[in-house]
mmCIF file of C-alpha atoms in Angstrom:
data_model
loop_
_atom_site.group_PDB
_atom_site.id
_atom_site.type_symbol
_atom_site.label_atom_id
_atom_site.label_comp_id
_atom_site.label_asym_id
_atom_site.label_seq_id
_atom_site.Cartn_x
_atom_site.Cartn_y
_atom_site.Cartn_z
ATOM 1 C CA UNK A 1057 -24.591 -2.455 4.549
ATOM 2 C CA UNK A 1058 -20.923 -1.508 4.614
ATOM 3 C CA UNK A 1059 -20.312 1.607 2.992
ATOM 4 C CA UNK A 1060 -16.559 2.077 1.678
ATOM 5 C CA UNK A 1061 -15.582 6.070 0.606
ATOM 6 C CA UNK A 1062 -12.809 6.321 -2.021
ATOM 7 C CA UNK A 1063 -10.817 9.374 -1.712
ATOM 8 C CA UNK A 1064 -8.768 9.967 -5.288
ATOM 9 C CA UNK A 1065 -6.234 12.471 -4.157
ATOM 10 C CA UNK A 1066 -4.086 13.347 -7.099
ATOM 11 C CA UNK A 1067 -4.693 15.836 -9.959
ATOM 12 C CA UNK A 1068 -3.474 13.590 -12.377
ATOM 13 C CA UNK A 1069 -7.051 12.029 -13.269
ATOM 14 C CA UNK A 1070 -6.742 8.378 -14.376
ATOM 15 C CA UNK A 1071 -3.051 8.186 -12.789
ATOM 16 C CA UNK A 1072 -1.301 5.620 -10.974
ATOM 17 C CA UNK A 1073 -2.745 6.052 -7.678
ATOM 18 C CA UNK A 1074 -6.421 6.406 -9.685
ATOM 19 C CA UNK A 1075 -5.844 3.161 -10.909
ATOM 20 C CA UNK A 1076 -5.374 1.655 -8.118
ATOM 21 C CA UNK A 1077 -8.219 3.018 -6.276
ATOM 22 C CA UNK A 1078 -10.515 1.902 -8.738
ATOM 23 C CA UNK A 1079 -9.216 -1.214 -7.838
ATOM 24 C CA UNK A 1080 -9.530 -1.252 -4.237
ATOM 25 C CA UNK A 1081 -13.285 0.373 -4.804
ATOM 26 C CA UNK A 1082 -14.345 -2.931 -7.563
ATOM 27 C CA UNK A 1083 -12.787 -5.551 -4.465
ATOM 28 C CA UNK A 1084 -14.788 -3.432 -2.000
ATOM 29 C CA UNK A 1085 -18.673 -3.282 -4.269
ATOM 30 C CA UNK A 1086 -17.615 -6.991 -4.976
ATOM 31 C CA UNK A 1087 -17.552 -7.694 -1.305
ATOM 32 C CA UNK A 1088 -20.893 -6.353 -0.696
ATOM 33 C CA UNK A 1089 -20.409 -2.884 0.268
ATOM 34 C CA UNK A 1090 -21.917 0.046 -0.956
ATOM 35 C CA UNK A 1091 -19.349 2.593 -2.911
ATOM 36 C CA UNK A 1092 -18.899 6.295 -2.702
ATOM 37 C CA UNK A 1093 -15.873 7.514 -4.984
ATOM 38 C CA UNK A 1094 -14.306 11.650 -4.790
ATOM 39 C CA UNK A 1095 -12.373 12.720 -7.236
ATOM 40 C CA UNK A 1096 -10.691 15.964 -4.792
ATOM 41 C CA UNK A 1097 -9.277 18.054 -7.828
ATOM 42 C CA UNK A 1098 -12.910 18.426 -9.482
ATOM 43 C CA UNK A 1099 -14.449 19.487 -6.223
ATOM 44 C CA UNK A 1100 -13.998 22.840 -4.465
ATOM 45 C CA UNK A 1101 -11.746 22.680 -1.731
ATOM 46 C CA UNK A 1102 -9.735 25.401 0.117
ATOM 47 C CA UNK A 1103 -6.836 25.353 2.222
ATOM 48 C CA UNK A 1104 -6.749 25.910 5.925
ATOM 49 C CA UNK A 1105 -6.986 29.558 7.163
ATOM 50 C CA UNK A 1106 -5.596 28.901 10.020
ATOM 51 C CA UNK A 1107 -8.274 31.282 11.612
ATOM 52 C CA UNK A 1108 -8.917 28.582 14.937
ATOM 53 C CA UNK A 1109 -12.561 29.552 14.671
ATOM 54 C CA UNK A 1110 -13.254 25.736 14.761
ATOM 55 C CA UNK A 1111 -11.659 25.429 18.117
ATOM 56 C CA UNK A 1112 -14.753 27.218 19.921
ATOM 57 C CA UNK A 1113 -17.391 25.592 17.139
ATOM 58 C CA UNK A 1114 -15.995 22.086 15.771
ATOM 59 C CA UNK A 1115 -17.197 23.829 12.270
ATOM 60 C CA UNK A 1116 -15.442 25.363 9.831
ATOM 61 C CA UNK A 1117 -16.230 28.473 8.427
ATOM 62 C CA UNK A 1118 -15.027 28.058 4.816
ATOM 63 C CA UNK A 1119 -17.955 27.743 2.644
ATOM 64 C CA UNK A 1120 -16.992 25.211 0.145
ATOM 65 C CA UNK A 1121 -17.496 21.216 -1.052
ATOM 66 C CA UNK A 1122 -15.803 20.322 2.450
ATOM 67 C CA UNK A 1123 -19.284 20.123 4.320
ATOM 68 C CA UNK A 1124 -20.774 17.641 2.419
ATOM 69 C CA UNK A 1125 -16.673 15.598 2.610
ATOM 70 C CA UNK A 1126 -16.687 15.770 6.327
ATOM 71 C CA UNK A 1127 -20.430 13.911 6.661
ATOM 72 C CA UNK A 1128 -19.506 11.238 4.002
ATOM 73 C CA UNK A 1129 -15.629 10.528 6.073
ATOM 74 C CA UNK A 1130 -17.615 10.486 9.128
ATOM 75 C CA UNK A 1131 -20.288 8.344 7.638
ATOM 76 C CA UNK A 1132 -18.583 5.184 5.831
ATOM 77 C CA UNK A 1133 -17.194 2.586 7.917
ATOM 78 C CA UNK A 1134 -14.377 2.709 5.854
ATOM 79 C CA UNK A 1135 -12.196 4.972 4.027
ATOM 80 C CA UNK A 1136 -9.318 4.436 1.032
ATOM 81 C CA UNK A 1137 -7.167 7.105 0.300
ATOM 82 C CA UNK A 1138 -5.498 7.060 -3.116
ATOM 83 C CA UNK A 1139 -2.723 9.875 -3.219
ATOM 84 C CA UNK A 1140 0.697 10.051 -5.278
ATOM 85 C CA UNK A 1141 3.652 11.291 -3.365
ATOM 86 C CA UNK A 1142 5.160 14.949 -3.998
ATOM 87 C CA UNK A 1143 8.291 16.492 -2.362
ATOM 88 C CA UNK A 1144 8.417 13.234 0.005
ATOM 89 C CA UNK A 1145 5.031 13.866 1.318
ATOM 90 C CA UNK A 1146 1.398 13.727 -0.153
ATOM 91 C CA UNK A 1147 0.707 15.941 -2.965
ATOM 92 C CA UNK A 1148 -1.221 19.310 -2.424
ATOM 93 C CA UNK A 1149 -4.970 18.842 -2.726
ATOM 94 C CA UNK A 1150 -4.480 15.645 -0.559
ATOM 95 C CA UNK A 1151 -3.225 17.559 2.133
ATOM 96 C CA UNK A 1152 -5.303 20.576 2.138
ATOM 97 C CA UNK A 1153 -7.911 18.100 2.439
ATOM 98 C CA UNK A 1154 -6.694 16.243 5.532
ATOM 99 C CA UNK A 1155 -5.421 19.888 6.806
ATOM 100 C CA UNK A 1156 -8.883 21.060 6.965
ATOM 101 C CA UNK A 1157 -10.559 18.011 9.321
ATOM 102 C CA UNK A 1158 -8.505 20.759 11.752
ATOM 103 C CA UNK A 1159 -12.173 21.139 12.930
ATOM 104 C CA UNK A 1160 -13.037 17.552 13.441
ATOM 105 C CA UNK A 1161 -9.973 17.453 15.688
ATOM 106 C CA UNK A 1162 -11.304 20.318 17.443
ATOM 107 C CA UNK A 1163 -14.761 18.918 18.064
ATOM 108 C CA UNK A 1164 -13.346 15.731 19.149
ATOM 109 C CA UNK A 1165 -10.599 16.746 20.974
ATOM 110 C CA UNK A 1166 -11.152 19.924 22.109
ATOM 111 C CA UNK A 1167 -14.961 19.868 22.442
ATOM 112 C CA UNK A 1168 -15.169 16.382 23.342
ATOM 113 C CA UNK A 1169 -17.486 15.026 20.799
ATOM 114 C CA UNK A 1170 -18.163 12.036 19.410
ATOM 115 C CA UNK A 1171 -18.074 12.368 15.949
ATOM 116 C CA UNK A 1172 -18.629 8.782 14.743
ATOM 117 C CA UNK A 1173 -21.441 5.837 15.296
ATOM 118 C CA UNK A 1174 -20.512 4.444 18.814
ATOM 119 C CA UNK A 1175 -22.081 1.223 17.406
ATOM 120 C CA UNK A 1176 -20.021 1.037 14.512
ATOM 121 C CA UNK A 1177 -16.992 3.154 15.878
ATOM 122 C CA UNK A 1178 -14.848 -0.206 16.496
ATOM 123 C CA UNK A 1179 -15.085 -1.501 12.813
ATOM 124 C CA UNK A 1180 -13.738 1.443 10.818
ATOM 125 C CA UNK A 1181 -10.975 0.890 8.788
ATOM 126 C CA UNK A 1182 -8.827 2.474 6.130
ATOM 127 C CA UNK A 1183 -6.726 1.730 3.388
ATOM 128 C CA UNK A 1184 -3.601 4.343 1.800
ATOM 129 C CA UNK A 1185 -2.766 3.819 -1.599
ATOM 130 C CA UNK A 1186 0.404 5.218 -3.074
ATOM 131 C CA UNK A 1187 3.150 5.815 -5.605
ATOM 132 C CA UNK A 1188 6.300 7.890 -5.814
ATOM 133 C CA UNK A 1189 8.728 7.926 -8.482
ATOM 134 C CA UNK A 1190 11.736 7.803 -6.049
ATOM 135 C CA UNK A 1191 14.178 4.415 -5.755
ATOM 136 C CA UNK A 1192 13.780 4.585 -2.290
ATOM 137 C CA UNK A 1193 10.901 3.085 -0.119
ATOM 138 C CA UNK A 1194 11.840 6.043 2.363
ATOM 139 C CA UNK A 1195 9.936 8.296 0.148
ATOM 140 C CA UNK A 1196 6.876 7.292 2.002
ATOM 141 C CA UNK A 1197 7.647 8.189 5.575
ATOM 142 C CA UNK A 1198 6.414 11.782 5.621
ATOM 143 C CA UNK A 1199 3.396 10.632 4.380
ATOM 144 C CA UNK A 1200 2.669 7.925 6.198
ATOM 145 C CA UNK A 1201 3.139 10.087 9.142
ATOM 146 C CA UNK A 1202 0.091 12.368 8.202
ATOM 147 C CA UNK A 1203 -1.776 9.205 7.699
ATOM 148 C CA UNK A 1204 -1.625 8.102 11.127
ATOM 149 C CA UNK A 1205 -2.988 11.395 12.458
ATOM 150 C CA UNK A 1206 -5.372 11.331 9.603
ATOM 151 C CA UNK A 1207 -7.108 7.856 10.105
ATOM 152 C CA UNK A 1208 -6.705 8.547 13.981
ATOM 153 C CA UNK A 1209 -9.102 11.453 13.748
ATOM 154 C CA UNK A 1210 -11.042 9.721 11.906
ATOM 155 C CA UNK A 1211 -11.390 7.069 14.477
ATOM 156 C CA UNK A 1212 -9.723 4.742 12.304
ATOM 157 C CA UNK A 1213 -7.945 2.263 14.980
ATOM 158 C CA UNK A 1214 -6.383 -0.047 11.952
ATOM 159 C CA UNK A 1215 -5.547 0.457 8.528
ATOM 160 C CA UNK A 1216 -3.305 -1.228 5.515
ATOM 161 C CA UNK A 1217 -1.173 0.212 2.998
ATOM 162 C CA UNK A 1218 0.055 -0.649 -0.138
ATOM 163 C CA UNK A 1219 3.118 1.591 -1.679
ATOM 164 C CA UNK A 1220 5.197 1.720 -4.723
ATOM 165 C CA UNK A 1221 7.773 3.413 -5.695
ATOM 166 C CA UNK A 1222 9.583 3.808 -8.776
ATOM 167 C CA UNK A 1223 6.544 4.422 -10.541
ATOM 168 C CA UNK A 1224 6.259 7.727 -12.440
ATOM 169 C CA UNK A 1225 5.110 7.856 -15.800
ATOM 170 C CA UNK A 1226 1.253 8.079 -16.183
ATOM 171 C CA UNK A 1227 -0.295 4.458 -16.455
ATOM 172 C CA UNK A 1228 2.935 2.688 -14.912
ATOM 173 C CA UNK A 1229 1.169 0.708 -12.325
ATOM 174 C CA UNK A 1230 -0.317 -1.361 -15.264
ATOM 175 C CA UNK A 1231 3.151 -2.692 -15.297
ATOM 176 C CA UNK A 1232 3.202 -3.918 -12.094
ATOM 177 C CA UNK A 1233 3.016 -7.977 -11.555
ATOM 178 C CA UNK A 1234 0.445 -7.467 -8.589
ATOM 179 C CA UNK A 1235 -0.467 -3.907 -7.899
ATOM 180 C CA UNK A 1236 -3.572 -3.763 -8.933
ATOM 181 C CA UNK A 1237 -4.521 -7.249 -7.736
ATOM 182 C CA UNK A 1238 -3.288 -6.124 -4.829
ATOM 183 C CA UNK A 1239 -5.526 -3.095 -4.645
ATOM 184 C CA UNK A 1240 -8.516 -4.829 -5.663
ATOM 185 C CA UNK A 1241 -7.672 -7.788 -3.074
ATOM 186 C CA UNK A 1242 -7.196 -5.380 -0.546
ATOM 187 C CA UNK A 1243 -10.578 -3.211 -1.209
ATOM 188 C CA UNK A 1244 -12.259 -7.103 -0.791
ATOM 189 C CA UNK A 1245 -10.694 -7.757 2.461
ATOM 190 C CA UNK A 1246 -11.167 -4.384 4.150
ATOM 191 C CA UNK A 1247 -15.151 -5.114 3.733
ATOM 192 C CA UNK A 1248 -14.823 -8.341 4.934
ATOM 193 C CA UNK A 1249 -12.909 -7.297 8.273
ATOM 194 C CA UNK A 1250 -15.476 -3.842 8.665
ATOM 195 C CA UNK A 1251 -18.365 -6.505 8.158
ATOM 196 C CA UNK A 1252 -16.615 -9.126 10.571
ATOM 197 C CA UNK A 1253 -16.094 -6.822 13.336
ATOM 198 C CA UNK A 1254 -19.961 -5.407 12.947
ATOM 199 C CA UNK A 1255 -20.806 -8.982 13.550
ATOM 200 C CA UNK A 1256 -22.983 -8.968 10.498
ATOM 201 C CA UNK A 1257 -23.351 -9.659 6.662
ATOM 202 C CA UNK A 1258 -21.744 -7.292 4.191
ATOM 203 C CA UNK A 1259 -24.715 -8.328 1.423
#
């Protein structure tokens, strides 16, 4: 069974970028996978220290909701990340999330680790899902920048994107001609690819 995680990043609940990963989650469950939705503003989630305990461990020593986040990124065979876009970059509580997989870095790169399934290493994907309010597709390069490094800790080889900008009031995406058939299209065919590359059936 493919399992999909769905990472809602902005603490606007029911938002643009909320919207659409609600989307992307229905094409992924309609695909056959099995769903696993975080909502990162109702959870307990600190920012980085910066202490570099993790680079002797691979474990971070904040005591908060990020324990049971780091099994269930590691876990799914793919991830979507919904986040809006603040300052040019992702907003806040999206980054102090990705900020603290510091110590997933350091157990795979420091400590040498594997910290995925071998077996099912090859067939993770991702999928980023954003809006800014900007006229200006450019809006999205910072971010898409932590993305990379994101997805590349996470072993994710491969991964789509859909953006759009000049959307800012709450519930604007609804006026899109495609977004969220895009979303929900995309969710669909992420499955199928995880499912094709594990050689198996995603029912």
């Amino acid at each position: 069974m493919v399992r999909i995680l769905g990472i809602a990043g902005s603490p606007r609940l029911n938002g643009n970028t909320a919207l659409l990963l609600d989307e992307a989650m229905k094409g992924a469950k309609e695909a056959g996978a099995t769903t696993n939705k975080v909502i990162l503003c109702n959870r307990d989630i600190y920012p980085c220290y910066g202490c570099d305990s993790c680079r002797k461990t691979g474990e971070c020593d904040i005591d908060d909701d990020m324990d049971k986040l780091y099994n269930l990124a590691l876990a799914s065979h793919g991830v979507i990340l919904a986040a809006p876009i603040y300052f040019n970059s992702l907003n806040a509580q999206t980054k102090a999330f990705i900020d603290r997989f510091q110590c997933i870095w350091a157990r795979k790169a420091l400590l040498e680790k594997e910290i995925t399934d071998p077996g099912t290493r090859h067939a993770r994907r991702g999928l980023f899902l954003s809006t800014a309010g900007a006229d200006d597709h450019r809006v999205f390069d910072g971010a898409l920048r932590v993305m990379d490094l994101f997805f590349d800790v996470l072993d994710i080889k491969y991964y789509e994107r859909l953006l759009f900008f000049r959307i800012d009031r709450k519930g604007a995406i609804k006026d899109h001609p495609t977004a969220l058939r895009n979303a929900r299209s995309s969710g669909e065919h992420m499955v199928v690819e995880i499912d094709r590359s594990m050689g198996g059936s995603a029912d």
